[in-house]
mmCIF file with all atom_site columns, C-alpha atoms in Angstrom:
data_model
loop_
_atom_site.group_PDB
_atom_site.id
_atom_site.type_symbol
_atom_site.label_atom_id
_atom_site.label_alt_id
_atom_site.label_comp_id
_atom_site.label_asym_id
_atom_site.label_entity_id
_atom_site.label_seq_id
_atom_site.pdbx_PDB_ins_code
_atom_site.Cartn_x
_atom_site.Cartn_y
_atom_site.Cartn_z
_atom_site.occupancy
_atom_site.B_iso_or_equiv
_atom_site.pdbx_formal_charge
_atom_site.auth_seq_id
_atom_site.auth_comp_id
_atom_site.auth_asym_id
_atom_site.auth_atom_id
_atom_site.pdbx_PDB_model_num
ATOM 1   C CA . MET A 1 1   ? -73.837  -90.739  -108.995 1.00 0.00 ? 2   MET A CA 1
ATOM 2   C CA . LEU A 1 2   ? -77.014  -92.761  -108.564 1.00 0.00 ? 3   LEU A CA 1
ATOM 3   C CA . SER A 1 3   ? -75.354  -95.097  -106.074 1.00 0.00 ? 4   SER A CA 1
ATOM 4   C CA . LEU A 1 4   ? -74.153  -92.104  -104.032 1.00 0.00 ? 5   LEU A CA 1
ATOM 5   C CA . MET A 1 5   ? -77.679  -90.694  -103.967 1.00 0.00 ? 6   MET A CA 1
ATOM 6   C CA . ARG A 1 6   ? -79.120  -94.044  -102.837 1.00 0.00 ? 7   ARG A CA 1
ATOM 7   C CA . ARG A 1 7   ? -76.472  -94.359  -100.130 1.00 0.00 ? 8   ARG A CA 1
ATOM 8   C CA . TYR A 1 8   ? -77.225  -90.801  -98.951  1.00 0.00 ? 9   TYR A CA 1
ATOM 9   C CA . GLU A 1 9   ? -80.971  -91.497  -98.856  1.00 0.00 ? 10  GLU A CA 1
ATOM 10  C CA . ALA A 1 10  ? -80.417  -94.758  -96.973  1.00 0.00 ? 11  ALA A CA 1
ATOM 11  C CA . ASN A 1 11  ? -78.223  -93.011  -94.388  1.00 0.00 ? 12  ASN A CA 1
ATOM 12  C CA . ASN A 1 12  ? -80.839  -90.295  -93.911  1.00 0.00 ? 13  ASN A CA 1
ATOM 13  C CA . ILE A 1 13  ? -83.622  -92.814  -93.487  1.00 0.00 ? 14  ILE A CA 1
ATOM 14  C CA . THR A 1 14  ? -81.680  -94.815  -90.890  1.00 0.00 ? 15  THR A CA 1
ATOM 15  C CA . THR A 1 15  ? -80.808  -91.702  -88.890  1.00 0.00 ? 16  THR A CA 1
ATOM 16  C CA . VAL A 1 16  ? -84.447  -90.600  -88.897  1.00 0.00 ? 17  VAL A CA 1
ATOM 17  C CA . LEU A 1 17  ? -85.527  -94.049  -87.740  1.00 0.00 ? 18  LEU A CA 1
ATOM 18  C CA . LYS A 1 18  ? -82.989  -93.997  -84.911  1.00 0.00 ? 19  LYS A CA 1
ATOM 19  C CA . MET A 1 19  ? -84.176  -90.554  -83.814  1.00 0.00 ? 20  MET A CA 1
ATOM 20  C CA . MET A 1 20  ? -87.790  -91.713  -83.883  1.00 0.00 ? 21  MET A CA 1
ATOM 21  C CA . ARG A 1 21  ? -86.916  -94.750  -81.773  1.00 0.00 ? 22  ARG A CA 1
ATOM 22  C CA . LEU A 1 22  ? -85.028  -92.662  -79.221  1.00 0.00 ? 23  LEU A CA 1
ATOM 23  C CA . SER A 1 23  ? -87.818  -90.116  -78.911  1.00 0.00 ? 24  SER A CA 1
ATOM 24  C CA . SER A 1 24  ? -90.492  -92.773  -78.672  1.00 0.00 ? 25  SER A CA 1
ATOM 25  C CA . LEU A 1 25  ? -88.690  -94.734  -75.943  1.00 0.00 ? 26  LEU A CA 1
ATOM 26  C CA . SER A 1 26  ? -89.768  -92.327  -73.254  1.00 0.00 ? 27  SER A CA 1
ATOM 27  C CA . SER A 1 27  ? -93.449  -91.989  -74.219  1.00 0.00 ? 28  SER A CA 1
ATOM 28  C CA . THR A 1 28  ? -94.443  -95.258  -75.894  1.00 0.00 ? 29  THR A CA 1
ATOM 29  C CA . PRO A 1 29  ? -93.537  -98.880  -75.560  1.00 0.00 ? 30  PRO A CA 1
ATOM 30  C CA . LYS A 1 30  ? -90.336  -100.079 -77.187  1.00 0.00 ? 31  LYS A CA 1
ATOM 31  C CA . ILE A 1 31  ? -90.255  -100.687 -80.915  1.00 0.00 ? 32  ILE A CA 1
ATOM 32  C CA . THR A 1 32  ? -88.267  -103.689 -81.821  1.00 0.00 ? 33  THR A CA 1
ATOM 33  C CA . GLU A 1 33  ? -86.097  -103.715 -84.891  1.00 0.00 ? 34  GLU A CA 1
ATOM 34  C CA . ASN A 1 34  ? -88.136  -106.500 -86.415  1.00 0.00 ? 35  ASN A CA 1
ATOM 35  C CA . GLU A 1 35  ? -91.329  -104.443 -86.496  1.00 0.00 ? 36  GLU A CA 1
ATOM 36  C CA . ASP A 1 36  ? -92.179  -102.731 -89.729  1.00 0.00 ? 37  ASP A CA 1
ATOM 37  C CA . THR A 1 37  ? -92.858  -99.007  -89.568  1.00 0.00 ? 38  THR A CA 1
ATOM 38  C CA . GLU A 1 38  ? -95.012  -97.356  -92.139  1.00 0.00 ? 39  GLU A CA 1
ATOM 39  C CA . PHE A 1 39  ? -93.773  -94.421  -94.156  1.00 0.00 ? 40  PHE A CA 1
ATOM 40  C CA . ARG A 1 40  ? -95.925  -92.006  -96.000  1.00 0.00 ? 41  ARG A CA 1
ATOM 41  C CA . VAL A 1 41  ? -95.615  -92.345  -99.730  1.00 0.00 ? 42  VAL A CA 1
ATOM 42  C CA . LEU A 1 42  ? -94.263  -89.336  -101.572 1.00 0.00 ? 43  LEU A CA 1
ATOM 43  C CA . GLU A 1 43  ? -96.722  -88.510  -104.316 1.00 0.00 ? 44  GLU A CA 1
ATOM 44  C CA . LEU A 1 44  ? -95.230  -86.128  -106.822 1.00 0.00 ? 45  LEU A CA 1
ATOM 45  C CA . ILE A 1 45  ? -98.547  -85.904  -108.638 1.00 0.00 ? 46  ILE A CA 1
ATOM 46  C CA . PRO A 1 46  ? -101.333 -86.290  -106.051 1.00 0.00 ? 47  PRO A CA 1
ATOM 47  C CA . SER A 1 47  ? -104.396 -88.240  -106.977 1.00 0.00 ? 48  SER A CA 1
ATOM 48  C CA . GLU A 1 48  ? -107.447 -86.287  -108.078 1.00 0.00 ? 49  GLU A CA 1
ATOM 49  C CA . LYS A 1 49  ? -109.588 -87.261  -105.101 1.00 0.00 ? 50  LYS A CA 1
ATOM 50  C CA . LYS A 1 50  ? -107.246 -85.454  -102.708 1.00 0.00 ? 51  LYS A CA 1
ATOM 51  C CA . PHE A 1 51  ? -107.654 -82.110  -104.439 1.00 0.00 ? 52  PHE A CA 1
ATOM 52  C CA . VAL A 1 52  ? -109.579 -79.582  -102.404 1.00 0.00 ? 53  VAL A CA 1
ATOM 53  C CA . ASN A 1 53  ? -111.665 -76.920  -104.031 1.00 0.00 ? 54  ASN A CA 1
ATOM 54  C CA . LYS A 1 54  ? -109.100 -74.125  -103.849 1.00 0.00 ? 55  LYS A CA 1
ATOM 55  C CA . LYS A 1 55  ? -111.317 -71.560  -105.494 1.00 0.00 ? 56  LYS A CA 1
ATOM 56  C CA . LYS A 1 56  ? -112.840 -70.756  -102.122 1.00 0.00 ? 57  LYS A CA 1
ATOM 57  C CA . PHE A 1 57  ? -109.461 -69.963  -100.600 1.00 0.00 ? 58  PHE A CA 1
ATOM 58  C CA . ALA A 1 58  ? -107.808 -68.301  -103.583 1.00 0.00 ? 59  ALA A CA 1
ATOM 59  C CA . ILE A 1 59  ? -106.051 -65.053  -102.778 1.00 0.00 ? 60  ILE A CA 1
ATOM 60  C CA . THR A 1 60  ? -106.510 -62.485  -105.475 1.00 0.00 ? 61  THR A CA 1
ATOM 61  C CA . LYS A 1 61  ? -103.666 -60.076  -106.014 1.00 0.00 ? 62  LYS A CA 1
ATOM 62  C CA . PRO A 1 62  ? -104.587 -56.544  -106.949 1.00 0.00 ? 63  PRO A CA 1
ATOM 63  C CA . THR A 1 63  ? -103.792 -55.858  -110.573 1.00 0.00 ? 64  THR A CA 1
ATOM 64  C CA . VAL A 1 64  ? -101.398 -53.001  -111.140 1.00 0.00 ? 65  VAL A CA 1
ATOM 65  C CA . LYS A 1 65  ? -102.175 -50.615  -113.955 1.00 0.00 ? 66  LYS A CA 1
ATOM 66  C CA . PRO A 1 66  ? -99.460  -50.204  -116.571 1.00 0.00 ? 67  PRO A CA 1
ATOM 67  C CA . LYS A 1 67  ? -97.148  -47.262  -115.992 1.00 0.00 ? 68  LYS A CA 1
ATOM 68  C CA . ALA A 1 68  ? -98.290  -45.726  -119.263 1.00 0.00 ? 69  ALA A CA 1
ATOM 69  C CA . GLU A 1 69  ? -101.814 -45.308  -117.857 1.00 0.00 ? 70  GLU A CA 1
ATOM 70  C CA . THR A 1 70  ? -100.688 -43.694  -114.608 1.00 0.00 ? 71  THR A CA 1
ATOM 71  C CA . MET A 1 71  ? -98.083  -41.336  -116.082 1.00 0.00 ? 72  MET A CA 1
ATOM 72  C CA . SER A 1 72  ? -98.737  -37.623  -116.212 1.00 0.00 ? 73  SER A CA 1
ATOM 73  C CA . VAL A 1 73  ? -98.712  -35.896  -119.575 1.00 0.00 ? 74  VAL A CA 1
ATOM 74  C CA . THR A 1 74  ? -96.676  -32.992  -118.185 1.00 0.00 ? 75  THR A CA 1
ATOM 75  C CA . GLN A 1 75  ? -93.902  -35.038  -116.593 1.00 0.00 ? 76  GLN A CA 1
ATOM 76  C CA . ASN A 1 76  ? -90.204  -34.764  -117.379 1.00 0.00 ? 77  ASN A CA 1
ATOM 77  C CA . TRP A 1 77  ? -89.964  -37.030  -120.428 1.00 0.00 ? 78  TRP A CA 1
ATOM 78  C CA . GLN A 1 78  ? -86.166  -36.934  -120.437 1.00 0.00 ? 79  GLN A CA 1
ATOM 79  C CA . ALA A 1 79  ? -86.161  -38.720  -117.069 1.00 0.00 ? 80  ALA A CA 1
ATOM 80  C CA . VAL A 1 80  ? -88.395  -41.487  -118.461 1.00 0.00 ? 81  VAL A CA 1
ATOM 81  C CA . TRP A 1 81  ? -86.742  -41.917  -121.881 1.00 0.00 ? 82  TRP A CA 1
ATOM 82  C CA . PRO A 1 82  ? -83.216  -40.406  -121.608 1.00 0.00 ? 83  PRO A CA 1
ATOM 83  C CA . ALA A 1 83  ? -81.599  -41.914  -124.741 1.00 0.00 ? 84  ALA A CA 1
ATOM 84  C CA . ALA A 1 84  ? -82.303  -43.906  -127.871 1.00 0.00 ? 85  ALA A CA 1
ATOM 85  C CA . ARG A 1 85  ? -83.352  -47.425  -126.914 1.00 0.00 ? 86  ARG A CA 1
ATOM 86  C CA . THR A 1 86  ? -85.638  -50.262  -127.954 1.00 0.00 ? 87  THR A CA 1
ATOM 87  C CA . PHE A 1 87  ? -89.326  -49.508  -127.621 1.00 0.00 ? 88  PHE A CA 1
ATOM 88  C CA . HIS A 1 88  ? -91.017  -50.591  -124.392 1.00 0.00 ? 89  HIS A CA 1
ATOM 89  C CA . PRO A 1 89  ? -94.830  -50.394  -124.512 1.00 0.00 ? 90  PRO A CA 1
ATOM 90  C CA . TYR A 1 90  ? -95.396  -49.998  -120.774 1.00 0.00 ? 91  TYR A CA 1
ATOM 91  C CA . THR A 1 91  ? -93.219  -46.894  -120.540 1.00 0.00 ? 92  THR A CA 1
ATOM 92  C CA . VAL A 1 92  ? -94.706  -44.883  -123.395 1.00 0.00 ? 93  VAL A CA 1
ATOM 93  C CA . PRO A 1 93  ? -98.060  -43.241  -122.594 1.00 0.00 ? 94  PRO A CA 1
ATOM 94  C CA . LEU A 1 94  ? -98.982  -42.870  -126.259 1.00 0.00 ? 95  LEU A CA 1
ATOM 95  C CA . PRO A 1 95  ? -101.285 -45.139  -128.284 1.00 0.00 ? 96  PRO A CA 1
ATOM 96  C CA . LEU A 1 96  ? -98.722  -45.997  -130.984 1.00 0.00 ? 97  LEU A CA 1
ATOM 97  C CA . LYS A 1 97  ? -99.582  -48.302  -133.875 1.00 0.00 ? 98  LYS A CA 1
ATOM 98  C CA . GLN A 1 98  ? -97.219  -49.557  -136.542 1.00 0.00 ? 99  GLN A CA 1
ATOM 99  C CA . GLY A 1 99  ? -97.259  -52.421  -139.014 1.00 0.00 ? 100 GLY A CA 1
ATOM 100 C CA . TYR A 1 100 ? -99.552  -53.998  -141.567 1.00 0.00 ? 101 TYR A CA 1
ATOM 101 C CA . LYS A 1 101 ? -103.293 -54.163  -141.101 1.00 0.00 ? 102 LYS A CA 1
ATOM 102 C CA . ASN A 1 102 ? -104.581 -57.506  -139.950 1.00 0.00 ? 103 ASN A CA 1
ATOM 103 C CA . PRO A 1 103 ? -107.480 -59.212  -141.810 1.00 0.00 ? 104 PRO A CA 1
ATOM 104 C CA . SER A 1 104 ? -110.049 -57.317  -139.747 1.00 0.00 ? 105 SER A CA 1
ATOM 105 C CA . GLY A 1 105 ? -108.543 -53.993  -140.903 1.00 0.00 ? 106 GLY A CA 1
ATOM 106 C CA . VAL A 1 106 ? -106.905 -52.946  -137.622 1.00 0.00 ? 107 VAL A CA 1
ATOM 107 C CA . TYR A 1 107 ? -103.253 -51.947  -137.203 1.00 0.00 ? 108 TYR A CA 1
ATOM 108 C CA . PRO A 1 108 ? -101.327 -53.726  -134.418 1.00 0.00 ? 109 PRO A CA 1
ATOM 109 C CA . ASP A 1 109 ? -101.142 -51.702  -131.214 1.00 0.00 ? 110 ASP A CA 1
ATOM 110 C CA . LYS A 1 110 ? -97.986  -51.097  -129.178 1.00 0.00 ? 111 LYS A CA 1
ATOM 111 C CA . TYR A 1 111 ? -98.105  -54.288  -127.078 1.00 0.00 ? 112 TYR A CA 1
ATOM 112 C CA . ALA A 1 112 ? -96.036  -57.145  -128.568 1.00 0.00 ? 113 ALA A CA 1
ATOM 113 C CA . ASN A 1 113 ? -95.496  -55.180  -131.772 1.00 0.00 ? 114 ASN A CA 1
ATOM 114 C CA . ALA A 1 114 ? -92.351  -56.456  -133.464 1.00 0.00 ? 115 ALA A CA 1
ATOM 115 C CA . GLU A 1 115 ? -92.204  -53.475  -135.837 1.00 0.00 ? 116 GLU A CA 1
ATOM 116 C CA . LEU A 1 116 ? -91.805  -51.038  -132.937 1.00 0.00 ? 117 LEU A CA 1
ATOM 117 C CA . MET A 1 117 ? -89.165  -53.179  -131.238 1.00 0.00 ? 118 MET A CA 1
ATOM 118 C CA . LYS A 1 118 ? -86.913  -53.732  -134.262 1.00 0.00 ? 119 LYS A CA 1
ATOM 119 C CA . ILE A 1 119 ? -84.699  -50.649  -134.060 1.00 0.00 ? 120 ILE A CA 1
ATOM 120 C CA . PRO A 1 120 ? -83.877  -48.024  -131.428 1.00 0.00 ? 121 PRO A CA 1
ATOM 121 C CA . ASN A 1 121 ? -86.125  -45.025  -131.824 1.00 0.00 ? 122 ASN A CA 1
ATOM 122 C CA . PHE A 1 122 ? -85.958  -41.287  -131.260 1.00 0.00 ? 123 PHE A CA 1
ATOM 123 C CA . LEU A 1 123 ? -88.642  -40.899  -128.602 1.00 0.00 ? 124 LEU A CA 1
ATOM 124 C CA . HIS A 1 124 ? -86.060  -39.160  -126.433 1.00 0.00 ? 125 HIS A CA 1
ATOM 125 C CA . LEU A 1 125 ? -85.792  -36.238  -128.876 1.00 0.00 ? 126 LEU A CA 1
ATOM 126 C CA . THR A 1 126 ? -88.894  -34.261  -127.983 1.00 0.00 ? 127 THR A CA 1
ATOM 127 C CA . PRO A 1 127 ? -88.903  -30.463  -128.510 1.00 0.00 ? 128 PRO A CA 1
ATOM 128 C CA . PRO A 1 128 ? -88.542  -29.601  -124.781 1.00 0.00 ? 129 PRO A CA 1
ATOM 129 C CA . VAL A 1 129 ? -85.607  -31.988  -124.432 1.00 0.00 ? 130 VAL A CA 1
ATOM 130 C CA . ILE A 1 130 ? -83.905  -30.550  -127.522 1.00 0.00 ? 131 ILE A CA 1
ATOM 131 C CA . LYS A 1 131 ? -84.325  -27.034  -126.074 1.00 0.00 ? 132 LYS A CA 1
ATOM 132 C CA . GLU A 1 132 ? -82.640  -28.157  -122.847 1.00 0.00 ? 133 GLU A CA 1
ATOM 133 C CA . HIS A 1 133 ? -79.759  -29.700  -124.813 1.00 0.00 ? 134 HIS A CA 1
ATOM 134 C CA . CYS A 1 134 ? -79.315  -26.517  -126.856 1.00 0.00 ? 135 CYS A CA 1
ATOM 135 C CA . LYS A 1 135 ? -79.364  -24.441  -123.673 1.00 0.00 ? 136 LYS A CA 1
ATOM 136 C CA . ALA A 1 136 ? -76.639  -26.641  -122.150 1.00 0.00 ? 137 ALA A CA 1
ATOM 137 C CA . LEU A 1 137 ? -74.496  -26.459  -125.329 1.00 0.00 ? 138 LEU A CA 1
ATOM 138 C CA . LYS A 1 138 ? -74.874  -22.683  -125.747 1.00 0.00 ? 139 LYS A CA 1
ATOM 139 C CA . ARG A 1 139 ? -72.295  -21.901  -123.078 1.00 0.00 ? 140 ARG A CA 1
ATOM 140 C CA . PHE A 1 140 ? -69.629  -23.706  -125.146 1.00 0.00 ? 141 PHE A CA 1
ATOM 141 C CA . CYS A 1 141 ? -70.395  -21.710  -128.312 1.00 0.00 ? 142 CYS A CA 1
ATOM 142 C CA . THR A 1 142 ? -68.458  -18.614  -129.367 1.00 0.00 ? 143 THR A CA 1
ATOM 143 C CA . LYS A 1 143 ? -69.224  -15.943  -131.924 1.00 0.00 ? 144 LYS A CA 1
ATOM 144 C CA . TRP A 1 144 ? -67.841  -16.309  -135.425 1.00 0.00 ? 145 TRP A CA 1
ATOM 145 C CA . PRO A 1 145 ? -64.501  -14.486  -135.818 1.00 0.00 ? 146 PRO A CA 1
ATOM 146 C CA . THR A 1 146 ? -64.904  -11.242  -137.796 1.00 0.00 ? 147 THR A CA 1
ATOM 147 C CA . GLU A 1 147 ? -61.495  -11.791  -139.464 1.00 0.00 ? 148 GLU A CA 1
ATOM 148 C CA . LEU A 1 148 ? -62.769  -14.818  -141.388 1.00 0.00 ? 149 LEU A CA 1
ATOM 149 C CA . GLN A 1 149 ? -65.014  -13.222  -143.997 1.00 0.00 ? 150 GLN A CA 1
ATOM 150 C CA . THR A 1 150 ? -64.171  -15.220  -147.137 1.00 0.00 ? 151 THR A CA 1
ATOM 151 C CA . ASP A 1 151 ? -63.896  -18.923  -147.906 1.00 0.00 ? 152 ASP A CA 1
ATOM 152 C CA . GLU A 1 152 ? -60.206  -18.586  -148.772 1.00 0.00 ? 153 GLU A CA 1
ATOM 153 C CA . GLU A 1 153 ? -59.398  -17.184  -145.320 1.00 0.00 ? 154 GLU A CA 1
ATOM 154 C CA . CYS A 1 154 ? -61.361  -20.012  -143.699 1.00 0.00 ? 155 CYS A CA 1
ATOM 155 C CA . GLU A 1 155 ? -59.495  -22.661  -145.730 1.00 0.00 ? 156 GLU A CA 1
ATOM 156 C CA . LYS A 1 156 ? -56.158  -20.995  -144.936 1.00 0.00 ? 157 LYS A CA 1
ATOM 157 C CA . HIS A 1 157 ? -56.693  -21.053  -141.136 1.00 0.00 ? 158 HIS A CA 1
ATOM 158 C CA . PHE A 1 158 ? -58.868  -24.171  -140.900 1.00 0.00 ? 159 PHE A CA 1
ATOM 159 C CA . PRO A 1 159 ? -57.818  -26.675  -143.591 1.00 0.00 ? 160 PRO A CA 1
ATOM 160 C CA . LEU A 1 160 ? -60.590  -29.254  -143.636 1.00 0.00 ? 161 LEU A CA 1
ATOM 161 C CA . GLU A 1 161 ? -61.363  -31.604  -146.465 1.00 0.00 ? 162 GLU A CA 1
ATOM 162 C CA . ILE A 1 162 ? -64.845  -33.092  -146.660 1.00 0.00 ? 163 ILE A CA 1
ATOM 163 C CA . ILE A 1 163 ? -65.469  -36.024  -148.970 1.00 0.00 ? 164 ILE A CA 1
ATOM 164 C CA . SER A 1 164 ? -68.991  -37.263  -149.438 1.00 0.00 ? 165 SER A CA 1
ATOM 165 C CA . SER A 1 165 ? -70.487  -39.758  -151.816 1.00 0.00 ? 166 SER A CA 1
ATOM 166 C CA . ASN A 1 166 ? -74.035  -40.719  -152.587 1.00 0.00 ? 167 ASN A CA 1
ATOM 167 C CA . TYR A 1 167 ? -74.751  -44.057  -154.141 1.00 0.00 ? 168 TYR A CA 1
ATOM 168 C CA . CYS A 1 168 ? -77.515  -46.566  -154.404 1.00 0.00 ? 169 CYS A CA 1
ATOM 169 C CA . TYR A 1 169 ? -76.487  -50.180  -154.076 1.00 0.00 ? 170 TYR A CA 1
ATOM 170 C CA . SER A 1 170 ? -78.877  -53.063  -154.032 1.00 0.00 ? 171 SER A CA 1
ATOM 171 C CA . SER A 1 171 ? -77.288  -56.162  -152.592 1.00 0.00 ? 172 SER A CA 1
ATOM 172 C CA . PRO A 1 172 ? -78.262  -58.711  -149.944 1.00 0.00 ? 173 PRO A CA 1
ATOM 173 C CA . THR A 1 173 ? -74.844  -58.444  -148.267 1.00 0.00 ? 174 THR A CA 1
ATOM 174 C CA . ILE A 1 174 ? -73.447  -55.914  -145.827 1.00 0.00 ? 175 ILE A CA 1
ATOM 175 C CA . ARG A 1 175 ? -69.912  -56.515  -147.040 1.00 0.00 ? 176 ARG A CA 1
ATOM 176 C CA . GLU A 1 176 ? -69.976  -53.621  -149.515 1.00 0.00 ? 177 GLU A CA 1
ATOM 177 C CA . PRO A 1 177 ? -66.579  -51.869  -149.171 1.00 0.00 ? 178 PRO A CA 1
ATOM 178 C CA . LEU A 1 178 ? -68.084  -48.441  -149.849 1.00 0.00 ? 179 LEU A CA 1
ATOM 179 C CA . ALA A 1 179 ? -70.351  -48.860  -146.799 1.00 0.00 ? 180 ALA A CA 1
ATOM 180 C CA . ARG A 1 180 ? -67.394  -49.130  -144.416 1.00 0.00 ? 181 ARG A CA 1
ATOM 181 C CA . ILE A 1 181 ? -65.677  -46.217  -142.669 1.00 0.00 ? 182 ILE A CA 1
ATOM 182 C CA . VAL A 1 182 ? -61.979  -46.323  -143.487 1.00 0.00 ? 183 VAL A CA 1
ATOM 183 C CA . ILE A 1 183 ? -59.673  -44.423  -141.142 1.00 0.00 ? 184 ILE A CA 1
ATOM 184 C CA . GLY A 1 184 ? -56.149  -44.048  -142.361 1.00 0.00 ? 185 GLY A CA 1
#
């Protein structure tokens, strides 16, 4: 690979030299092949004396405020946070704090807070959003049938069996068979 690169560089250099000779034939005296031509040295790290004071010519970009500071309090929150997702500090216009106090007695704020980013949260379930969901689901709801007054009639027409179990298990593994959903 290295030999191919060297051959490619050598070919490029010779073609550039030929082009320079052809272009210089018309305006300057002939350059013989024996003459040495100087090439500029490629400096990947320029020497310190060539640095120019760039502070005079520095272009400053305007800083953009975080979205959380420019957001309106009365905006449609469902459009901003439509579902459960990992916390993003620049999208939430609330001063959230979570975690242990640091030695100076201050809780970590929302920026770079690992506690807030660990699990998906329920910031999408605000009361106005829940009201909209209920309003959308209401059209699919029907009134309870008047014929089903007792539990026996309900079990006769709608045979459902609900099994629930509550247990406390302290183990470092997630391979507990009772924690799995078995469909069969």
